[in-house]
GROMACS .gro file of C-alpha atoms in nm:
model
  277
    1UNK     CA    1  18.471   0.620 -16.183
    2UNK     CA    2  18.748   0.371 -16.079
    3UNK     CA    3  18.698   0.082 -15.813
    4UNK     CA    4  18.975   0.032 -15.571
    5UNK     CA    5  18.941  -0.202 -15.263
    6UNK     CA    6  18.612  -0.360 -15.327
    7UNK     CA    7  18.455   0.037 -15.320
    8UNK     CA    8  18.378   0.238 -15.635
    9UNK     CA    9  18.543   0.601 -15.608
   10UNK     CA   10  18.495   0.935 -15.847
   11UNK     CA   11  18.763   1.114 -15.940
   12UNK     CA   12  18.919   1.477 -15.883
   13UNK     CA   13  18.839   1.732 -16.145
   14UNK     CA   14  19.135   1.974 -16.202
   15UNK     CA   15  19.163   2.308 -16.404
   16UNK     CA   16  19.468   2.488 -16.430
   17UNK     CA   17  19.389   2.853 -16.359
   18UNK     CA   18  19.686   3.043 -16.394
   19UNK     CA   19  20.045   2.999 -16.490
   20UNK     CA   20  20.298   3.269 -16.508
   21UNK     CA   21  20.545   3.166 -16.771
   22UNK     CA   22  20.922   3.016 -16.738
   23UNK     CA   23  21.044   3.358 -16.910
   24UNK     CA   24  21.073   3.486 -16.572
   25UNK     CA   25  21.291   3.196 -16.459
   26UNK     CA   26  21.576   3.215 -16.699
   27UNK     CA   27  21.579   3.583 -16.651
   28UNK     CA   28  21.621   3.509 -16.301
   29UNK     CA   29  21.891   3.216 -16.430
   30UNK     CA   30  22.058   3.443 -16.643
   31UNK     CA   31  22.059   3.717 -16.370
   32UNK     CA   32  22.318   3.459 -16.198
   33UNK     CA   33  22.525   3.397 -16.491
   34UNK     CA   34  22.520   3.767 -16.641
   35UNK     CA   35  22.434   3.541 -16.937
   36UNK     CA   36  22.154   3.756 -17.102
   37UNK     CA   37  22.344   3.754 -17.451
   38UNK     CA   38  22.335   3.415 -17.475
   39UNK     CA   39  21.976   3.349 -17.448
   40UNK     CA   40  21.782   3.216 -17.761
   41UNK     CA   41  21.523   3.428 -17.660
   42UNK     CA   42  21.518   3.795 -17.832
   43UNK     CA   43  21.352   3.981 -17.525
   44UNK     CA   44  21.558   3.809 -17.280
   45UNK     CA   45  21.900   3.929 -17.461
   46UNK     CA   46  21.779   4.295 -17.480
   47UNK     CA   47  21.736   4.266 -17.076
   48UNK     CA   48  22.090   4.273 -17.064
   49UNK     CA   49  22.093   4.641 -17.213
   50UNK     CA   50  21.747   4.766 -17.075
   51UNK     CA   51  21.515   4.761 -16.812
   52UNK     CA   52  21.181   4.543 -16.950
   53UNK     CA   53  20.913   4.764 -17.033
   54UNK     CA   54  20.525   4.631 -17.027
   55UNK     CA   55  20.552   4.529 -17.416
   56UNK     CA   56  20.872   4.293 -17.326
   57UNK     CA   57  20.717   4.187 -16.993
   58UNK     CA   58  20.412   4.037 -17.193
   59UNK     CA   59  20.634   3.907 -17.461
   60UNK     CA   60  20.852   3.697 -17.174
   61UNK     CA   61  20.600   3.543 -17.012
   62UNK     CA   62  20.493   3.372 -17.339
   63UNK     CA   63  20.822   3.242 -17.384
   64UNK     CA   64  20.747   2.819 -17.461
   65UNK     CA   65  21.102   2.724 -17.444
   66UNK     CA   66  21.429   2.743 -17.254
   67UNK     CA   67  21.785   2.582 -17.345
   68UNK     CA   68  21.938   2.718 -17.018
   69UNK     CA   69  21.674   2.574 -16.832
   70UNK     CA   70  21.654   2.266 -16.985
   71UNK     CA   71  22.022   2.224 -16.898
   72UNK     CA   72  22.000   2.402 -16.528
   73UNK     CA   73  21.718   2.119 -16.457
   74UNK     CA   74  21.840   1.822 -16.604
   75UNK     CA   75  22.210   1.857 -16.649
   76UNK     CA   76  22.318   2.044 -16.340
   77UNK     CA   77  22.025   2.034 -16.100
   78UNK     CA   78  21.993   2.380 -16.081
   79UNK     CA   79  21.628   2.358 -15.928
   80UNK     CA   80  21.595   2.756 -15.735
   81UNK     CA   81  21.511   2.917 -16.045
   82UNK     CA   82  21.223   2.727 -16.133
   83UNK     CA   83  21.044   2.879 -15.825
   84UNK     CA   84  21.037   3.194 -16.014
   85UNK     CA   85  20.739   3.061 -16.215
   86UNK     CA   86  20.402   2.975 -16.054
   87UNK     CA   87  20.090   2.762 -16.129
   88UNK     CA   88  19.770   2.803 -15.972
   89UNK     CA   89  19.527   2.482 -16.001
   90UNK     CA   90  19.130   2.433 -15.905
   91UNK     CA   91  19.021   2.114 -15.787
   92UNK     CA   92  18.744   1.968 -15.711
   93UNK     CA   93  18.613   1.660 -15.586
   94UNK     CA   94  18.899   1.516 -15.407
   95UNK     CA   95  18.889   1.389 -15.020
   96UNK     CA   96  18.920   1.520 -14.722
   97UNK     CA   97  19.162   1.231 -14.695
   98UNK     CA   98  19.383   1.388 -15.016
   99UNK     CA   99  19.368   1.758 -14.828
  100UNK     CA  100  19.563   1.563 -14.490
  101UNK     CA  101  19.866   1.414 -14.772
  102UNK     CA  102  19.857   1.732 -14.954
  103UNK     CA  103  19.935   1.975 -14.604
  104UNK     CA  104  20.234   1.733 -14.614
  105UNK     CA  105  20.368   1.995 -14.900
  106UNK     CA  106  20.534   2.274 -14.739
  107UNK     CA  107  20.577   2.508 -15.019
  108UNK     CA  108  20.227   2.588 -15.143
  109UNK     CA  109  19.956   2.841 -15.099
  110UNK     CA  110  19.585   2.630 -15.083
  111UNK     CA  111  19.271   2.759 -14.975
  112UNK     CA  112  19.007   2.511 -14.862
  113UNK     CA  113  18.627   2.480 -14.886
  114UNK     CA  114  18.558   2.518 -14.540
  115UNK     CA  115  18.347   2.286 -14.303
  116UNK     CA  116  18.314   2.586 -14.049
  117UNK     CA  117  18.053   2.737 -14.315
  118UNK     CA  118  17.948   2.507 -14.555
  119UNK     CA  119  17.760   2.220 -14.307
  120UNK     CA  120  17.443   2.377 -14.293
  121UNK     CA  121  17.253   2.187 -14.486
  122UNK     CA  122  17.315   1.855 -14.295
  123UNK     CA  123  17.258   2.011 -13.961
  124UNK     CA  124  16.911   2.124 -14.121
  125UNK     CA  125  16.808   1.773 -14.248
  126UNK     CA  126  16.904   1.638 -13.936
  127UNK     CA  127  16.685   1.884 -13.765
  128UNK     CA  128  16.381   1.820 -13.981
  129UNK     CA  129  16.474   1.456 -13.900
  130UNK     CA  130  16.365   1.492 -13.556
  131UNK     CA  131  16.033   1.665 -13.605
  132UNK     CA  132  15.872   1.491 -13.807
  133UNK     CA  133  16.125   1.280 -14.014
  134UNK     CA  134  16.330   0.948 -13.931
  135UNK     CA  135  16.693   0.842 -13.972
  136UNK     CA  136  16.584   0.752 -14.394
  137UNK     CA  137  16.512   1.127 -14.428
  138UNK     CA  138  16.811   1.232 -14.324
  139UNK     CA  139  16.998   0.991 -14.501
  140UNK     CA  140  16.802   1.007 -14.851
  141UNK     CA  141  16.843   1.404 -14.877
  142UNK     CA  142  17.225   1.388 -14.766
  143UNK     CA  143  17.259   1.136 -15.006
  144UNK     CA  144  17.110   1.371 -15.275
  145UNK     CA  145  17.445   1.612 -15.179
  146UNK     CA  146  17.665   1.375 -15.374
  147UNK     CA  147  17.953   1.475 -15.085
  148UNK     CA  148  18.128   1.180 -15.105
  149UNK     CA  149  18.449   1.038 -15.333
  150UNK     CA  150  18.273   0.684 -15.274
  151UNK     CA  151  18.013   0.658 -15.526
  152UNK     CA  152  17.854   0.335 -15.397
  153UNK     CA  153  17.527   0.427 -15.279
  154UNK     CA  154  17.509   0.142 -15.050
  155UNK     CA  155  17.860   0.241 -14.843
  156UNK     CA  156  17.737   0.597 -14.895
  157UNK     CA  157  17.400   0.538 -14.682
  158UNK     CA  158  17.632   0.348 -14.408
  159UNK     CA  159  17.870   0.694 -14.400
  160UNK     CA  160  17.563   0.882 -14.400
  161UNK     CA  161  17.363   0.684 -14.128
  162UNK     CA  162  17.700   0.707 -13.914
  163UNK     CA  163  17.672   1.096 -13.952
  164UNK     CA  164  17.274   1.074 -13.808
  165UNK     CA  165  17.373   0.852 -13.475
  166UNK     CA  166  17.668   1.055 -13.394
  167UNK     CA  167  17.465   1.386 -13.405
  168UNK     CA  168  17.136   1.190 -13.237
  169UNK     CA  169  17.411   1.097 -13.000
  170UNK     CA  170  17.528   1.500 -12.924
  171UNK     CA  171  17.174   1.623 -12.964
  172UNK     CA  172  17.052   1.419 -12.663
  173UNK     CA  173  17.427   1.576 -12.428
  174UNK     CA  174  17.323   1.926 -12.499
  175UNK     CA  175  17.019   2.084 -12.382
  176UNK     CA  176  17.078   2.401 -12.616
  177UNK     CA  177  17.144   2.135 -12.883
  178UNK     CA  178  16.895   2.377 -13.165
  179UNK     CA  179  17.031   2.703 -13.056
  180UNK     CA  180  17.412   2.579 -13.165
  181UNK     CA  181  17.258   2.396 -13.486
  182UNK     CA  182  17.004   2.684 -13.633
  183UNK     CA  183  17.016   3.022 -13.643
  184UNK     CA  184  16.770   3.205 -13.367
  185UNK     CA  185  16.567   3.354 -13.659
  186UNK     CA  186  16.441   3.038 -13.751
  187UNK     CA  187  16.385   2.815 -13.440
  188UNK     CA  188  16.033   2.929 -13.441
  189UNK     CA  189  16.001   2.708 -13.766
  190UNK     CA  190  16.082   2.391 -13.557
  191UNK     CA  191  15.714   2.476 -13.336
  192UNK     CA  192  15.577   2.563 -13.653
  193UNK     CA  193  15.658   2.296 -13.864
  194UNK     CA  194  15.632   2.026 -13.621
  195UNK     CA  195  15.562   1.667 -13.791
  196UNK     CA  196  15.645   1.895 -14.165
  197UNK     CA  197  15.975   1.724 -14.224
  198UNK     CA  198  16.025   1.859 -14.589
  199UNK     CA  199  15.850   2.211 -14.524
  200UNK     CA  200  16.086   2.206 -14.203
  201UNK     CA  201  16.369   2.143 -14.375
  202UNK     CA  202  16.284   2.400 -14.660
  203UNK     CA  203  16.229   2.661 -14.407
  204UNK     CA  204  16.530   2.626 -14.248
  205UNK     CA  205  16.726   2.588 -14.566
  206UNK     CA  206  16.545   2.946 -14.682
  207UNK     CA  207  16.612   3.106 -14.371
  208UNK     CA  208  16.954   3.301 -14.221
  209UNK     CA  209  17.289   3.039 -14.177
  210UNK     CA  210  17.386   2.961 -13.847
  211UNK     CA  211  17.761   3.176 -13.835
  212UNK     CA  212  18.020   2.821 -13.801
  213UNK     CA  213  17.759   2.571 -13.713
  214UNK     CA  214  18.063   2.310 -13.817
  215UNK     CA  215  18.243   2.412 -13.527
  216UNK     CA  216  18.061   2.189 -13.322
  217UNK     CA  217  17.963   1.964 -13.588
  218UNK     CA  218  18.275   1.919 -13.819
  219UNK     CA  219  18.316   1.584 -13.616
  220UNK     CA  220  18.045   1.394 -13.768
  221UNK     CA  221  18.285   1.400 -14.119
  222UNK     CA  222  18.496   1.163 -14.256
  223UNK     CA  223  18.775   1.167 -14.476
  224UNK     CA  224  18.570   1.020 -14.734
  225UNK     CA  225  18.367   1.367 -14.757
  226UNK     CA  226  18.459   1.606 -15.107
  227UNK     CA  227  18.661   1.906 -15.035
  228UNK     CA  228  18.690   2.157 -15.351
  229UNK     CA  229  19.053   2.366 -15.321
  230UNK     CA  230  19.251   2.581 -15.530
  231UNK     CA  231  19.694   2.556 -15.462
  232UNK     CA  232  19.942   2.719 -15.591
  233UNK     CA  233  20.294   2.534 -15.620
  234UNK     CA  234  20.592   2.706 -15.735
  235UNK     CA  235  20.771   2.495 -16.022
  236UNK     CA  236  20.981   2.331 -15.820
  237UNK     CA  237  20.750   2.239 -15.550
  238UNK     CA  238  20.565   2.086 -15.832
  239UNK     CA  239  20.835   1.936 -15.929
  240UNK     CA  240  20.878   1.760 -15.596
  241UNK     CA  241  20.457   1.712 -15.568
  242UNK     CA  242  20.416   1.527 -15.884
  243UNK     CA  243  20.794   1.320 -15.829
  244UNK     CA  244  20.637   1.158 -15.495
  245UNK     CA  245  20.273   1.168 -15.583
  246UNK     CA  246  20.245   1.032 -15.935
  247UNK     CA  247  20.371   0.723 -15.773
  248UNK     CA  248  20.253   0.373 -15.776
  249UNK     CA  249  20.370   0.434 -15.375
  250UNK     CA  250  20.144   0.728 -15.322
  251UNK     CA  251  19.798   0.731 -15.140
  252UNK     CA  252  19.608   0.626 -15.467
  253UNK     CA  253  19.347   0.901 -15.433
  254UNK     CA  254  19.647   1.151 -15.452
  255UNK     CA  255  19.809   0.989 -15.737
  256UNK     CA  256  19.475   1.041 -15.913
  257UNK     CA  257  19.480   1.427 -15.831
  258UNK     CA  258  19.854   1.423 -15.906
  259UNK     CA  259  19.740   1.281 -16.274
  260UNK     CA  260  19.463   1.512 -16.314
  261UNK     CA  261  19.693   1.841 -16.252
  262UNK     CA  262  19.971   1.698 -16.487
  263UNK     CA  263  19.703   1.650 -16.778
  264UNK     CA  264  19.653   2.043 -16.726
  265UNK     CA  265  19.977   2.148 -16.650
  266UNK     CA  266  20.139   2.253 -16.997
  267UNK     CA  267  20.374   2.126 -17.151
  268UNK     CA  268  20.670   2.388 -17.173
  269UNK     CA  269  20.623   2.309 -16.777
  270UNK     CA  270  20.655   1.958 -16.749
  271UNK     CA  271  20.950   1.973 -17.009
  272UNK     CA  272  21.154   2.108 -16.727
  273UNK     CA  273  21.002   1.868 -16.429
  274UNK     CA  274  20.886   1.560 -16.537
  275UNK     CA  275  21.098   1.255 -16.718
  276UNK     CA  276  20.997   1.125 -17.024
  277UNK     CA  277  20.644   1.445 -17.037
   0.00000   0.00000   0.00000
């Protein structure tokens, strides 16, 4: 929990999920220099006399350390051949606000939780909140999502109450405002539960998910809300992420995400990317 602004914030939770070795990097390095004898590496210097079989393959990617990259990244700024080696990161936690600075990255896979299929739940409290409920239901069992980076619970009630008006607002434009916001299986349990906020709300939460009910919803968000991702960087786009991220001139919710992935990255990694790691 850090406070920045006058607001308290959580942080991102990072785990590194896959990494595939720098052996593959200075065999592409040495492929350039037809340098394979000169490698401090046994399995790299036998490349030069036979194609790898699966036994060698497994023994390069655990390679830990590199003198020709060292000197390729440092010394002459050699940076293609670190995109040879990949690293594949979880996170969760961080802000919709983070996901906006991080599509700034060009070179990166990253799949996103998605808002399309995952709002649900607040389109059924604010359903129950009409038949039965008031604006505090809504807001205490959104609150209970924890879906926010902001962990004061009195901003979070003010995001949350802004999410009720603007969808009171909508819900009074559209006639067919519960056949876009429930799925037509369970809009009988808005007759039947009428004035039953809770059972309402369980019902609906028990019943069959309206197919992208954030497609006319996903407005209500802010950039405050938690999005969970996992990205993949290549080396040097890493490289490049953590250089302008890990910055006291970064968006300070990215430099925390940028601090989080360089705890997990390991170390034979940031050897080759990062001063002073």
């Amino acid at each position: 929990m850090q406070e920045m602004y006058g607001i308290k914030y959580s942080k991102p939770e990072v785990v590194l999920l896959q990494d595939t070795g720098i052996g593959v990097a200075e065999t592409a390095a040495r492929t350039c220099y037809d340098s394979f004898s000169n490698s401090e590496n046994d399995v790299i210097k036998n490349i030069e006399n036979t194609l790898p079989n699966a036994a060698m393959c497994k023994t390069l990617n655990e390679i830990e350390d590199s003198n020709l990259l060292d000197d390729l990244a440092w010394t002459y700024f050699h940076h293609s051949i670190l995109e040879h080696a990949n690293l594949s990161y979880l996170i969760r936690g961080t802000s919709r606000g983070v996901l906006q600075e991080h599509a700034r990255h060009r070179i990166q896979a990253i799949s996103v939780r998605s808002t399309r299929y995952t709002m649900s739940s607040i389109i059924n409290a604010f359903i129950a909140s009409k038949h039965g409920g008031d604006k505090n239901f809504f807001i205490d069992k959104v609150l209970a999502f924890d879906m926010f980076v902001t962990s004061d619970v009195a901003y979070n009630r003010l995001e949350i109450g802004g999410m009720f008006d603007k969808l009171d607002f909508q819900s009074k434009r559209i006639e067919d405002f519960h056949s876009i916001a429930v799925a037509k299986s369970s809009l009988s349990f808005i007759k039947e539960l009428q004035g039953k906020p809770q059972e309402l709300y369980d019902a609906l939460q028990a019943g069959k998910k309206k197919r992208n009910v954030g497609d006319a919803f996903k407005h209500i968000i802010t950039d405050n809300v938690k999005v969970d991702m996992v990205v993949t960087f290549n080396l040097r786009s890493l490289k490049n992420y953590l250089t302008l991220r890990d910055s006291g001139a970064a968006y300070f919710q990215i430099r925390w995400l940028a601090q989080e992935m360089t705890k997990v990255t390991p170390q034979k990694y940031l050897d080759l990317i990062v001063k002073n790691k």
